[in-house]
Coordinates of C-alpha atoms in Angstrom, one line a residue:
M288 CA -70.0 -141.8 91.5
N289 CA -68.1 -138.5 92.0
S290 CA -69.6 -136.4 94.8
T291 CA -68.7 -133.1 93.3
A292 CA -72.0 -132.6 91.3
Q293 CA -73.7 -129.4 92.4
P294 CA -77.1 -127.9 91.7
S295 CA -77.7 -124.3 90.6
P296 CA -77.2 -121.6 93.2
G297 CA -80.1 -121.5 95.6
A298 CA -81.8 -124.7 94.4
S299 CA -82.9 -127.2 96.9
L300 CA -81.2 -130.6 96.5
T301 CA -84.4 -132.3 97.4
Q302 CA -86.7 -130.7 94.9
H303 CA -85.0 -131.0 91.5
S304 CA -87.0 -130.8 88.3
V305 CA -85.9 -132.1 84.9
T306 CA -84.0 -129.2 83.3
V307 CA -82.7 -129.4 79.7
L308 CA -80.0 -127.2 78.2
L309 CA -79.7 -127.4 74.4
V310 CA -76.5 -126.0 72.9
D311 CA -76.8 -125.8 69.1
D312 CA -76.0 -122.9 66.7
Q313 CA -79.0 -123.8 64.4
A314 CA -82.1 -122.0 65.6
I315 CA -84.3 -124.5 63.7
V316 CA -83.0 -127.3 65.9
G317 CA -83.6 -125.3 69.0
E318 CA -87.2 -124.6 67.9
A319 CA -87.8 -128.3 67.0
V320 CA -86.6 -129.5 70.4
R321 CA -88.6 -126.8 72.2
R322 CA -91.8 -128.0 70.5
M323 CA -91.0 -131.6 71.3
L324 CA -90.9 -130.7 75.0
A325 CA -93.6 -128.1 75.0
G326 CA -96.3 -130.5 76.2
E327 CA -94.1 -132.0 79.0
T328 CA -95.0 -129.8 82.0
D329 CA -92.4 -131.3 84.2
I330 CA -89.5 -130.5 81.9
A331 CA -87.9 -127.0 81.8
F332 CA -86.2 -126.2 78.5
H333 CA -83.4 -123.8 77.9
Y334 CA -81.7 -123.0 74.6
C335 CA -78.2 -121.6 74.0
P336 CA -77.3 -120.9 70.4
D337 CA -73.8 -119.6 71.2
P338 CA -71.4 -122.4 72.2
T339 CA -69.0 -119.8 73.7
K340 CA -71.6 -119.0 76.4
A341 CA -72.6 -122.7 77.0
I342 CA -70.6 -123.1 80.2
E343 CA -71.8 -119.8 81.7
R344 CA -75.4 -120.7 80.8
A345 CA -75.1 -124.2 82.3
N346 CA -73.7 -122.7 85.6
E347 CA -76.7 -120.4 85.7
I348 CA -79.5 -122.9 85.3
G349 CA -78.0 -126.2 86.6
P350 CA -79.4 -128.6 84.0
T351 CA -80.1 -132.2 84.7
V352 CA -79.2 -133.1 81.1
I353 CA -77.3 -131.3 78.3
L354 CA -78.0 -131.8 74.6
Q355 CA -75.1 -130.6 72.5
D356 CA -74.3 -130.4 68.8
L357 CA -70.9 -131.7 67.6
V358 CA -70.6 -129.3 64.7
M359 CA -70.6 -125.7 65.6
P360 CA -68.7 -122.5 64.7
E361 CA -66.0 -121.1 67.0
I362 CA -65.9 -124.1 69.3
D363 CA -65.6 -127.7 68.1
G364 CA -68.2 -129.9 69.7
L365 CA -65.7 -132.4 71.1
T366 CA -63.8 -129.6 72.6
L367 CA -66.9 -128.3 74.3
V368 CA -67.5 -131.8 75.7
K369 CA -64.0 -131.5 77.3
F370 CA -64.9 -128.0 78.7
F371 CA -68.2 -129.3 80.2
R372 CA -66.3 -132.2 81.9
A373 CA -63.6 -129.8 83.2
N374 CA -66.1 -127.5 84.7
P375 CA -66.9 -128.4 88.3
R376 CA -70.6 -127.5 88.0
T377 CA -71.2 -129.8 85.0
R378 CA -68.6 -132.5 85.6
D379 CA -71.2 -135.1 86.3
T380 CA -74.2 -133.6 84.3
P381 CA -75.5 -136.2 81.7
L382 CA -74.3 -135.1 78.3
I383 CA -76.1 -136.2 75.1
V384 CA -74.2 -135.3 71.9
L385 CA -76.1 -134.6 68.7
S386 CA -74.7 -135.4 65.2
T387 CA -76.1 -135.4 61.7
K388 CA -75.1 -139.0 61.0
E389 CA -73.9 -142.2 62.6
E390 CA -70.1 -142.2 62.8
A391 CA -68.4 -144.9 64.9
E392 CA -65.2 -143.0 65.3
T393 CA -66.9 -139.8 66.3
K394 CA -69.0 -141.7 68.8
A395 CA -66.0 -143.3 70.3
Q396 CA -64.2 -139.9 70.7
A397 CA -67.3 -138.4 72.3
F398 CA -67.7 -141.2 74.8
A399 CA -64.0 -141.2 75.6
L400 CA -64.2 -137.5 76.5
G401 CA -67.2 -138.0 78.8
A402 CA -70.4 -138.0 76.8
N403 CA -73.2 -140.2 78.2
D404 CA -75.2 -140.7 75.0
Y405 CA -75.3 -140.1 71.3
L406 CA -78.2 -139.1 69.1
V407 CA -78.5 -138.6 65.4
K408 CA -80.6 -135.4 65.1
L409 CA -83.3 -135.1 65.2
P410 CA -84.9 -138.4 66.4
D411 CA -88.5 -139.0 67.2
K412 CA -90.0 -137.0 70.1
L413 CA -90.8 -140.1 72.1
E414 CA -87.1 -141.1 72.0
V415 CA -85.9 -137.6 72.9
V416 CA -88.2 -137.4 75.9
A417 CA -87.4 -140.9 77.1
R418 CA -83.6 -140.3 77.0
I419 CA -84.0 -136.9 78.8
R420 CA -86.0 -138.5 81.5
Y421 CA -83.7 -141.5 81.9
H422 CA -80.5 -139.4 82.2
S423 CA -82.1 -136.8 84.4
K424 CA -83.5 -139.4 86.8
G425 CA -80.0 -140.8 87.4
Y426 CA -78.5 -137.4 87.9
I427 CA -81.2 -136.2 90.3
N428 CA -80.6 -139.3 92.3
L429 CA -76.9 -138.4 92.4
L430 CA -77.6 -134.9 93.6
Q431 CA -79.9 -136.2 96.3
R432 CA -77.2 -138.7 97.5
N433 CA -74.7 -135.9 97.5
E434 CA -76.9 -133.8 99.6
A435 CA -77.5 -136.6 102.1
F436 CA -73.7 -137.2 102.2
S437 CA -73.0 -133.5 102.7
K438 CA -75.5 -133.3 105.5
L439 CA -74.0 -136.4 107.1
Q440 CA -70.5 -134.9 106.8
E441 CA -71.8 -131.6 108.4
S442 CA -73.5 -133.5 111.2
Q443 CA -70.3 -135.5 111.8
R444 CA -68.2 -132.3 111.8
L445 CA -70.6 -130.7 114.3
L446 CA -70.6 -133.8 116.5
A447 CA -66.8 -133.9 116.4
E448 CA -66.6 -130.3 117.5
E449 CA -69.0 -130.9 120.3
V450 CA -67.1 -134.0 121.4
A451 CA -63.8 -132.0 121.3
Q452 CA -65.4 -129.2 123.3
A453 CA -66.7 -131.7 125.9
A454 CA -63.3 -133.4 126.1
K455 CA -61.6 -130.0 126.5
Y456 CA -64.1 -129.2 129.3
V457 CA -63.4 -132.5 131.1
R458 CA -59.7 -131.9 130.8
S459 CA -60.1 -128.4 132.3
L460 CA -61.6 -130.0 135.4
L461 CA -58.5 -132.1 136.1
P462 CA -56.2 -130.7 138.7
G463 CA -52.8 -129.4 137.8
P464 CA -49.7 -131.4 138.7
L465 CA -48.2 -130.8 142.1
T466 CA -44.4 -130.6 141.5
G467 CA -41.5 -129.1 143.3
P468 CA -41.5 -128.1 147.0
V469 CA -45.2 -128.4 147.9
K470 CA -47.4 -128.6 150.9
G471 CA -47.0 -131.8 152.9
N472 CA -44.2 -133.2 150.7
V473 CA -46.8 -134.8 148.4
R474 CA -46.0 -134.6 144.7
V475 CA -48.4 -135.5 142.0
D476 CA -48.1 -135.8 138.2
W477 CA -50.3 -137.5 135.6
K478 CA -50.7 -138.5 132.0
F479 CA -54.1 -138.3 130.4
I480 CA -54.6 -139.3 126.8
P481 CA -58.3 -139.2 125.7
S482 CA -59.4 -141.9 123.3
T483 CA -60.9 -141.3 119.9
Q484 CA -64.3 -141.4 121.7
L485 CA -65.5 -139.3 124.6
G486 CA -64.8 -141.4 127.6
G487 CA -65.6 -141.5 131.3
D488 CA -62.3 -141.3 133.1
S489 CA -61.6 -138.6 135.7
F490 CA -59.3 -138.2 138.7
G491 CA -58.5 -135.7 141.3
Y492 CA -56.6 -134.9 144.5
H493 CA -56.7 -132.2 147.2
W494 CA -55.9 -131.5 150.8
L495 CA -58.9 -132.0 153.0
D496 CA -57.1 -130.3 155.8
A497 CA -53.6 -129.8 157.0
D498 CA -53.1 -133.5 157.7
H499 CA -55.3 -135.4 155.2
F500 CA -54.6 -135.6 151.4
A501 CA -57.4 -137.2 149.3
M502 CA -56.8 -138.9 145.9
Y503 CA -59.1 -140.8 143.6
L504 CA -59.6 -142.1 140.1
L505 CA -62.8 -143.3 138.5
D506 CA -63.9 -144.8 135.2
V507 CA -67.5 -144.8 134.0
S508 CA -68.8 -147.7 132.0
G509 CA -69.0 -147.2 128.2
H510 CA -68.1 -144.2 126.1
G511 CA -69.8 -141.1 124.8
V512 CA -71.5 -138.0 126.2
G513 CA -73.5 -140.0 128.9
A514 CA -70.3 -141.6 130.4
S515 CA -68.5 -138.2 130.3
L516 CA -71.4 -136.4 132.0
L517 CA -71.6 -139.0 134.8
S518 CA -67.9 -138.8 135.3
V519 CA -68.0 -135.0 135.6
S520 CA -70.9 -135.2 138.0
A521 CA -69.1 -137.6 140.3
M522 CA -65.9 -135.5 140.1
N523 CA -67.8 -132.3 141.0
V524 CA -69.4 -134.1 144.0
L525 CA -66.0 -135.1 145.2
S526 CA -64.3 -131.8 144.7
A527 CA -67.2 -130.0 146.5
Q528 CA -67.4 -132.7 149.2
A529 CA -71.1 -132.6 148.6
L530 CA -72.2 -136.0 150.0
P531 CA -74.4 -135.9 153.1
N532 CA -73.3 -137.5 156.3
T533 CA -69.9 -138.4 154.8
D534 CA -66.5 -137.9 156.3
F535 CA -64.3 -137.5 153.3
R536 CA -61.3 -138.6 155.4
D537 CA -62.9 -142.1 155.5
P538 CA -62.6 -143.8 152.0
G539 CA -65.3 -146.4 152.9
Q540 CA -67.8 -143.7 153.7
V541 CA -67.0 -141.8 150.5
L542 CA -67.6 -144.8 148.3
H543 CA -70.8 -145.6 150.2
G544 CA -72.1 -142.1 149.7
L545 CA -71.2 -142.2 146.0
N546 CA -72.9 -145.5 145.7
E547 CA -76.1 -144.2 147.1
A548 CA -76.0 -141.0 145.0
F549 CA -75.3 -142.7 141.7
Q550 CA -77.4 -145.9 141.6
M551 CA -77.3 -147.2 138.0
D552 CA -81.1 -147.5 137.7
K553 CA -81.2 -143.7 138.1
H554 CA -78.4 -143.1 135.7
D555 CA -79.3 -144.9 132.5
G556 CA -77.8 -148.1 133.6
K557 CA -74.3 -146.6 134.0
Y558 CA -71.9 -147.4 136.8
F559 CA -68.3 -146.7 137.5
T560 CA -65.3 -148.3 139.1
M561 CA -63.3 -146.2 141.5
W562 CA -60.4 -146.1 144.0
Y563 CA -60.3 -143.5 146.7
G564 CA -57.5 -143.0 149.2
V565 CA -56.5 -140.6 152.0
Y566 CA -53.0 -140.0 153.1
R567 CA -52.5 -139.1 156.7
K568 CA -49.3 -137.0 156.8
K569 CA -48.5 -137.1 160.5
E570 CA -48.8 -140.9 160.7
R571 CA -47.5 -141.5 157.2
R572 CA -50.3 -143.9 156.6
L573 CA -52.6 -144.5 153.6
A574 CA -56.2 -145.5 154.0
Y575 CA -58.1 -146.6 150.9
A576 CA -61.1 -148.4 149.5
G577 CA -62.0 -149.6 146.0
A578 CA -65.1 -150.3 144.0
G579 CA -64.3 -152.8 141.2
H580 CA -61.3 -150.7 140.1
P581 CA -58.0 -152.0 138.9
A582 CA -55.7 -152.3 141.9
P583 CA -53.3 -149.4 142.1
L584 CA -49.6 -150.2 142.4
L585 CA -47.4 -149.0 145.3
L586 CA -43.7 -149.0 145.0
Q587 CA -42.1 -148.5 148.4
G588 CA -39.1 -149.3 150.6
P589 CA -36.5 -147.8 152.9
D590 CA -34.9 -146.3 149.7
P591 CA -35.1 -146.8 146.0
A592 CA -32.7 -149.7 146.0
G593 CA -34.9 -151.6 148.5
A594 CA -38.3 -150.7 147.0
R595 CA -40.8 -153.4 146.1
W596 CA -44.1 -153.4 144.2
S597 CA -47.4 -154.3 145.8
E598 CA -51.1 -154.1 144.8
L599 CA -53.6 -152.1 146.7
A600 CA -56.5 -154.3 145.7
P601 CA -60.1 -153.0 145.8
Q602 CA -62.6 -154.7 148.0
G603 CA -66.1 -153.8 146.9
P604 CA -68.4 -153.9 143.8
V605 CA -68.7 -151.1 141.3
V606 CA -70.4 -147.9 142.3
G607 CA -74.1 -147.9 141.4
M608 CA -74.7 -151.7 141.4
L609 CA -75.7 -152.6 145.0
P610 CA -77.7 -150.1 147.1
D611 CA -76.8 -149.6 150.7
F612 CA -73.5 -151.4 150.4
S613 CA -70.9 -150.8 153.1
F614 CA -67.4 -150.5 151.6
D615 CA -64.5 -151.5 153.8
Q616 CA -61.3 -149.5 153.9
T617 CA -57.8 -150.8 154.3
E618 CA -54.7 -149.1 155.7
C619 CA -51.0 -149.4 155.1
A620 CA -47.9 -147.6 156.4
L621 CA -45.8 -145.8 153.9
E622 CA -42.0 -146.3 154.0
P623 CA -39.5 -143.4 153.4
F624 CA -39.5 -144.0 149.7
A625 CA -43.1 -144.4 148.3
R626 CA -44.6 -144.0 144.8
L627 CA -48.2 -144.7 144.2
F628 CA -49.7 -145.3 140.7
L629 CA -53.4 -144.9 140.0
F630 CA -54.8 -145.8 136.6
S631 CA -57.8 -146.8 134.5
D632 CA -58.0 -150.0 132.5
G633 CA -57.2 -148.0 129.4
V634 CA -53.6 -148.1 130.6
F635 CA -53.2 -151.8 130.3
E636 CA -56.1 -153.2 128.1
I637 CA -54.2 -152.5 124.9
D638 CA -54.6 -154.4 121.7
R639 CA -51.1 -155.3 120.5
T640 CA -50.1 -155.3 116.8
D641 CA -49.8 -159.1 117.0
G642 CA -53.5 -159.4 118.0
A643 CA -52.9 -160.3 121.6
M644 CA -54.0 -158.0 124.5
W645 CA -51.5 -156.3 126.9
K646 CA -53.0 -157.0 130.3
Y647 CA -52.7 -155.9 133.9
G648 CA -49.9 -158.4 134.6
D649 CA -48.0 -157.2 131.6
F650 CA -48.3 -153.6 132.7
K651 CA -47.0 -154.5 136.2
A652 CA -44.2 -156.6 134.8
Y653 CA -43.1 -153.7 132.5
L654 CA -43.1 -151.2 135.4
S655 CA -40.9 -153.6 137.4
T656 CA -38.2 -153.4 134.7
L657 CA -37.8 -149.7 135.2
P658 CA -35.5 -148.2 137.9
P659 CA -37.6 -147.4 141.1
D660 CA -36.4 -143.8 141.1
D661 CA -36.8 -143.3 137.3
E662 CA -38.1 -139.7 136.9
A663 CA -39.5 -140.5 133.4
M664 CA -41.4 -143.7 134.3
M665 CA -44.8 -142.4 133.1
D666 CA -43.4 -141.1 129.8
K667 CA -41.9 -144.5 129.2
V668 CA -45.2 -146.2 129.9
V669 CA -46.9 -144.0 127.4
N670 CA -44.3 -144.6 124.7
H671 CA -44.3 -148.3 125.4
V672 CA -48.1 -148.5 125.1
R673 CA -48.1 -146.6 121.8
E674 CA -45.3 -148.8 120.5
I675 CA -47.1 -152.1 121.3
R676 CA -50.3 -150.7 119.9
G677 CA -48.6 -149.6 116.7
Q678 CA -50.3 -146.1 116.7
D679 CA -50.7 -143.0 118.8
S680 CA -54.5 -143.2 119.1
L681 CA -56.0 -145.4 121.8
A682 CA -59.3 -147.2 122.0
D683 CA -60.0 -146.1 125.6
D684 CA -59.0 -143.2 127.8
F685 CA -55.5 -143.5 129.2
S686 CA -55.4 -142.1 132.8
L687 CA -52.2 -142.6 134.8
V688 CA -51.6 -140.7 138.1
E689 CA -48.3 -140.9 140.0
I690 CA -48.3 -139.7 143.7
R691 CA -45.0 -139.5 145.5
F692 CA -45.0 -139.3 149.3

């Protein structure tokens, strides 16, 4: 049914009573119907003898059924049927036309224009009351369904606004790119595309001191507000360096501290994967530790022509799963040309248009087809992902961070 039916102004959609509007220029008919309904305490009766004012009167009272004569001065009854159906407030209101005799052609015209029923006036009281109740019940049910639908739409709108505000807040916490001549010759850029749901991706980077540059990316299990809140909490802990007895220059200690602080049995069963690294500028070395996170990809060599890809594989379980777990860290030397890519699984777990999934190996293989010194590498990854998915929206947060040493 059409969802445009509306009650009278100020009426509650959950407390409708049967309301009849009779439009007939003959006062004797109006009085006869009034008497038929006089003993029905749950039926409100309204009479309009002037068909030119019928639409206005209907808009005022919001009838649950309209009885309308077909032969009236000034406005033809069939024309008035068209007016009622063109009026937004009465578009779906049940309409019973009244005629002095049975005429098949007139009936057909009335039904074609939108009438719901046809009565030869005046029938027995029992029949009139029964038809009024029958049509009103269906219309009241329609109004109640429309109210429920409107409330659902409003709640969805409010929820969408809240999710959008939360996503905007999460994005505001992400650090700005480090481009151009910057401290320590470290340059960072990133691409973050939130999914249609509020997700749990976050990342960050900052100088711990003049010689140590920290970088990380984490991905909380699941979607929604809970995942986002846990992600923000972890990010705030990292940015404030608020873990007790933790040297933030030691990736293993950082993951251990996070694991103790965010045990899943205390966080609604949620956990997160993570990779955390620290670049030591003087030694040009990178220390890192992982917790169930996709292995970052390092492209390095003496120069772009001699650069090769390698995986910085994580070693430990996800954060929050095993209490008092000691995470090991790994170190590697960085060659003169070095580009590191951190990412969440939303970068490579992409449903293709052919039904297959684009996986980690496919992502790595695609990167290897691009020139090592390609300045637009991340843009090309984004465009390629959208192309193989066949749409701009993604099922999971897309987080891709590029760090150049």
